[in-house]
mmCIF file of C-alpha atoms in Angstrom:
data_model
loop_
_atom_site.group_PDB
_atom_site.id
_atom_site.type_symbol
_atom_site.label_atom_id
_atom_site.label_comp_id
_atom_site.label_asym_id
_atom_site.label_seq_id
_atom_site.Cartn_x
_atom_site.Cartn_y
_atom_site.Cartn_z
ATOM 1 C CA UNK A 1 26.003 6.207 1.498
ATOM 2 C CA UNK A 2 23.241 3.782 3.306
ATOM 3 C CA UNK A 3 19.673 4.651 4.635
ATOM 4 C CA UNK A 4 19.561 2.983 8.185
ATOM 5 C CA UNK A 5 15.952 1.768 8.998
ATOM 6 C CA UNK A 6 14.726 1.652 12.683
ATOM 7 C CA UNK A 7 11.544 -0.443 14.546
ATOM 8 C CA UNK A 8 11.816 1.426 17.777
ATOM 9 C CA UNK A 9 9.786 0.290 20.982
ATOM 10 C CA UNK A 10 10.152 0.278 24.585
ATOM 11 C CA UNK A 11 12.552 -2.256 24.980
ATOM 12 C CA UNK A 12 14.606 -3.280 21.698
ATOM 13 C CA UNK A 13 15.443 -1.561 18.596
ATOM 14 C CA UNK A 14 15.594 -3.236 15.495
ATOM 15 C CA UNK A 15 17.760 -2.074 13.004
ATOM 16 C CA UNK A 16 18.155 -2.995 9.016
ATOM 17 C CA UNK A 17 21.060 -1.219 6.628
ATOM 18 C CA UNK A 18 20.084 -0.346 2.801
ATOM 19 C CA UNK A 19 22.233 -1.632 0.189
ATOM 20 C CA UNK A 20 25.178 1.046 -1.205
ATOM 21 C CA UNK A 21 22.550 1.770 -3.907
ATOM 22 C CA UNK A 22 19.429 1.664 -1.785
ATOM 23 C CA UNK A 23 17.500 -1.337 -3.128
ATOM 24 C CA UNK A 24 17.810 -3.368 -1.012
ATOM 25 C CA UNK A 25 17.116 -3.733 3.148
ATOM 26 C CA UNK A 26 18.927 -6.097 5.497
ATOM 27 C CA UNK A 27 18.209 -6.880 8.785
ATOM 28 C CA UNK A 28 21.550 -6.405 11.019
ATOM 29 C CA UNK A 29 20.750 -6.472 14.632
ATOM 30 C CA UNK A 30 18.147 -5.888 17.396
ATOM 31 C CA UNK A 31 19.552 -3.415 20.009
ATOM 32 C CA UNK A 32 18.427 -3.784 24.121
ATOM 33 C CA UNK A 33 17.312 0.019 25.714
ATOM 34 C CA UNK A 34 15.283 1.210 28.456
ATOM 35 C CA UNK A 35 13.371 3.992 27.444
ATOM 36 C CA UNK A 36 11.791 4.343 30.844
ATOM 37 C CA UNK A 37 15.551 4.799 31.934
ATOM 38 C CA UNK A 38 16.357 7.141 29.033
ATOM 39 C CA UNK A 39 18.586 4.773 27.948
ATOM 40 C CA UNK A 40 17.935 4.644 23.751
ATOM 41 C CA UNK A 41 21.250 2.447 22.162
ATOM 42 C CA UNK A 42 22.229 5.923 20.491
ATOM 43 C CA UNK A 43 26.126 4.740 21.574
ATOM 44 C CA UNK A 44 25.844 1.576 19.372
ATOM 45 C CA UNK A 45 23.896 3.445 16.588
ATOM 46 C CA UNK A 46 26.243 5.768 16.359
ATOM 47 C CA UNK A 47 29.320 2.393 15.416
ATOM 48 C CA UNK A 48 27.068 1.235 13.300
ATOM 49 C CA UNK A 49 26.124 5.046 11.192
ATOM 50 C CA UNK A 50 29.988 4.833 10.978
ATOM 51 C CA UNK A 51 30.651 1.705 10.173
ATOM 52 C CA UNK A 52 27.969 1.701 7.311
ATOM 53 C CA UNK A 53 28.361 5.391 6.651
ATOM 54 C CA UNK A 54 24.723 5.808 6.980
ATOM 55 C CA UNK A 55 23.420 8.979 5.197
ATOM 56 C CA UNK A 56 19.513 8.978 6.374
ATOM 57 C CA UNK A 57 17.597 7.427 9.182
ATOM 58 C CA UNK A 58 14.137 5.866 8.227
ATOM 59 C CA UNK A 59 11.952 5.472 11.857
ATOM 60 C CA UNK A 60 8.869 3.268 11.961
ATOM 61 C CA UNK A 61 6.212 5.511 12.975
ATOM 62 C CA UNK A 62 3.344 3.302 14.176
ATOM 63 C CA UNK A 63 0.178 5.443 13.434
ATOM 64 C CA UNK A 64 -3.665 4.197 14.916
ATOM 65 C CA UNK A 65 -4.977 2.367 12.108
ATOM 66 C CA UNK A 66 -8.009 5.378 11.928
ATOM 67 C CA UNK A 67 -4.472 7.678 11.176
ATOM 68 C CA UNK A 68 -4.293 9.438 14.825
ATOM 69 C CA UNK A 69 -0.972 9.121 16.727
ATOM 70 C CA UNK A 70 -0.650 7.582 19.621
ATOM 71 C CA UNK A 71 1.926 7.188 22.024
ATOM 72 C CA UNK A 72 4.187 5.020 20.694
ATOM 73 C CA UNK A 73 3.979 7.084 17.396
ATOM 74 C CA UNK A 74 4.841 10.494 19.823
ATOM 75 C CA UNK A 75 7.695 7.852 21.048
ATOM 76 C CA UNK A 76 9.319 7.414 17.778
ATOM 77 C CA UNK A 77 9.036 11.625 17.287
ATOM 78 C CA UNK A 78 10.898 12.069 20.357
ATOM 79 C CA UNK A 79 13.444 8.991 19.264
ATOM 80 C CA UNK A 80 13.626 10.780 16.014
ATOM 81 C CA UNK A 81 13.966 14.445 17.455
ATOM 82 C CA UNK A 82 17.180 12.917 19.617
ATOM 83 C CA UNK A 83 18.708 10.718 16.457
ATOM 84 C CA UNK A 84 18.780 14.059 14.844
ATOM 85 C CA UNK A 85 19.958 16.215 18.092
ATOM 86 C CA UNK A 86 22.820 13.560 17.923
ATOM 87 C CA UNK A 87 23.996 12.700 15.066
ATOM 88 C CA UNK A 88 23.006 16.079 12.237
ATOM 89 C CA UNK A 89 21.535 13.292 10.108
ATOM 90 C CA UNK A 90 18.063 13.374 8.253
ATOM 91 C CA UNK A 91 15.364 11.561 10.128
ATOM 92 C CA UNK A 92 12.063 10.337 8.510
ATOM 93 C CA UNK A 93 9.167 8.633 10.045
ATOM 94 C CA UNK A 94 7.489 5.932 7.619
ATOM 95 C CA UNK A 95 4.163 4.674 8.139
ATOM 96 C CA UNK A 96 4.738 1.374 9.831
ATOM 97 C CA UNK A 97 1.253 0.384 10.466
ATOM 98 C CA UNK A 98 0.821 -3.367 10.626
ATOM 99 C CA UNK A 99 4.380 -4.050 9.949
ATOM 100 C CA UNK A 100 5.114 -6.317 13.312
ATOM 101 C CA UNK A 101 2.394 -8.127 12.518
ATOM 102 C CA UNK A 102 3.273 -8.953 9.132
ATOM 103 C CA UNK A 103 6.880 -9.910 10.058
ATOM 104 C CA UNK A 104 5.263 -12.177 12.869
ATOM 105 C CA UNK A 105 3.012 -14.182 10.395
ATOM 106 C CA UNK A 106 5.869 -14.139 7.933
ATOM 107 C CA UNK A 107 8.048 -16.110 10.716
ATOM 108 C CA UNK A 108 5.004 -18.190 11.690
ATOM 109 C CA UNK A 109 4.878 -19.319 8.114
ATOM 110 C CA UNK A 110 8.475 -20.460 8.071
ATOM 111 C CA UNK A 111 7.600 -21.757 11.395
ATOM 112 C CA UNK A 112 10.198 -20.533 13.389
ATOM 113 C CA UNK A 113 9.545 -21.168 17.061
ATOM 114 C CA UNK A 114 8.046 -18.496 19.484
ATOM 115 C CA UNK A 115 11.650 -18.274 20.703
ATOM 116 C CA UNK A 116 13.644 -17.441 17.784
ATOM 117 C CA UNK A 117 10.804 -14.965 16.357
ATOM 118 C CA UNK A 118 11.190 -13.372 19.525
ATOM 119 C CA UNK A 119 14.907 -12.519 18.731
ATOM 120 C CA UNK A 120 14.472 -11.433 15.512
ATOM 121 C CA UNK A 121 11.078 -10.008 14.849
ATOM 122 C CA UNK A 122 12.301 -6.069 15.658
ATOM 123 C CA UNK A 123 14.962 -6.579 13.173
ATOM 124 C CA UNK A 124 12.762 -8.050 10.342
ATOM 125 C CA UNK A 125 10.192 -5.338 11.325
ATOM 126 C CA UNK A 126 13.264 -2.793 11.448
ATOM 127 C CA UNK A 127 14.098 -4.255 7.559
ATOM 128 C CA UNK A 128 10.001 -4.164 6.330
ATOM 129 C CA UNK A 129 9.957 -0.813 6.777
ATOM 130 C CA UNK A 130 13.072 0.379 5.755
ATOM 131 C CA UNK A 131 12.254 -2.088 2.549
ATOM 132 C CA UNK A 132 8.973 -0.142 2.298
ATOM 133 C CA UNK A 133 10.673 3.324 2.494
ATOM 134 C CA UNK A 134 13.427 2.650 -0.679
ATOM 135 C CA UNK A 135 10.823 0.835 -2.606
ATOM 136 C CA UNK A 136 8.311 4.244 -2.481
ATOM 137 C CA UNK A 137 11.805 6.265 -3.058
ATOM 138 C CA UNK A 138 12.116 4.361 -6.773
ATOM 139 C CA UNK A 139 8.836 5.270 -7.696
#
């Protein structure tokens, strides 16, 4: 079974897949919602929780850097409340502070062009902090 790791804003999801053993996080796609139409992608999460038999759902959960929350961060608890509602799986928030912005200098460093980061930075956020969640797991 596969931990399923999530970078949810406004507009896009990103979502990254563990390996079957949980080492490792890949990035597999960025999904289009309207949260201010209550529209959240939970139809194409729920193909892809089958298709990768996804046991656990890791959310970002972007915290003020002085450790307050937010309203993105009460975002991702309601996201989280309705993957649960949905689906009967076990939903974690992970600290995610700072994680965009390292996957954005990470793509400016391979220089990839404001275009392309745009299309995958949610995904390679989605992948950080999934990467960050089964690397505190081994410990």
């Amino acid at each position: 079974m596969r931990i399923m790791g999530l970078d949810v804003g406004s507009k896009t999801v990103g979502v990254a897949i563990s390996d079957a053993l949980g080492w490792t996080a890949q990035g597999i796609e960025t999904i289009k919602i309207a949260e201010d139409q209550e529209q959240f992608g939970f139809d194409r999460l729920e193909e892809l929780i089958k298709e990768y038999e996804v046991s656990e759902i890791v959310i970002g959960y972007p915290k003020n850097m002085n450790n307050t929350i937010g309203p993105r961060a009460e975002a991702s608890e309601r996201y989280a409340e309705g993957l649960k509602e949905k689906f009967s799986l076990p939903v974690k928030l992970w600290d995610e502070r700072l994680t965009t912005m390292a996957a954005e200098k990470m793509l400016i460093s391979a220089d990839v062009s404001r275009k392309n980061r745009k299309k995958v930075i949610d995904k390679m956020a989605a992948t950080m902090i999934l990467q960050g969640y089964l690397d505190f797991k081994k410990i």
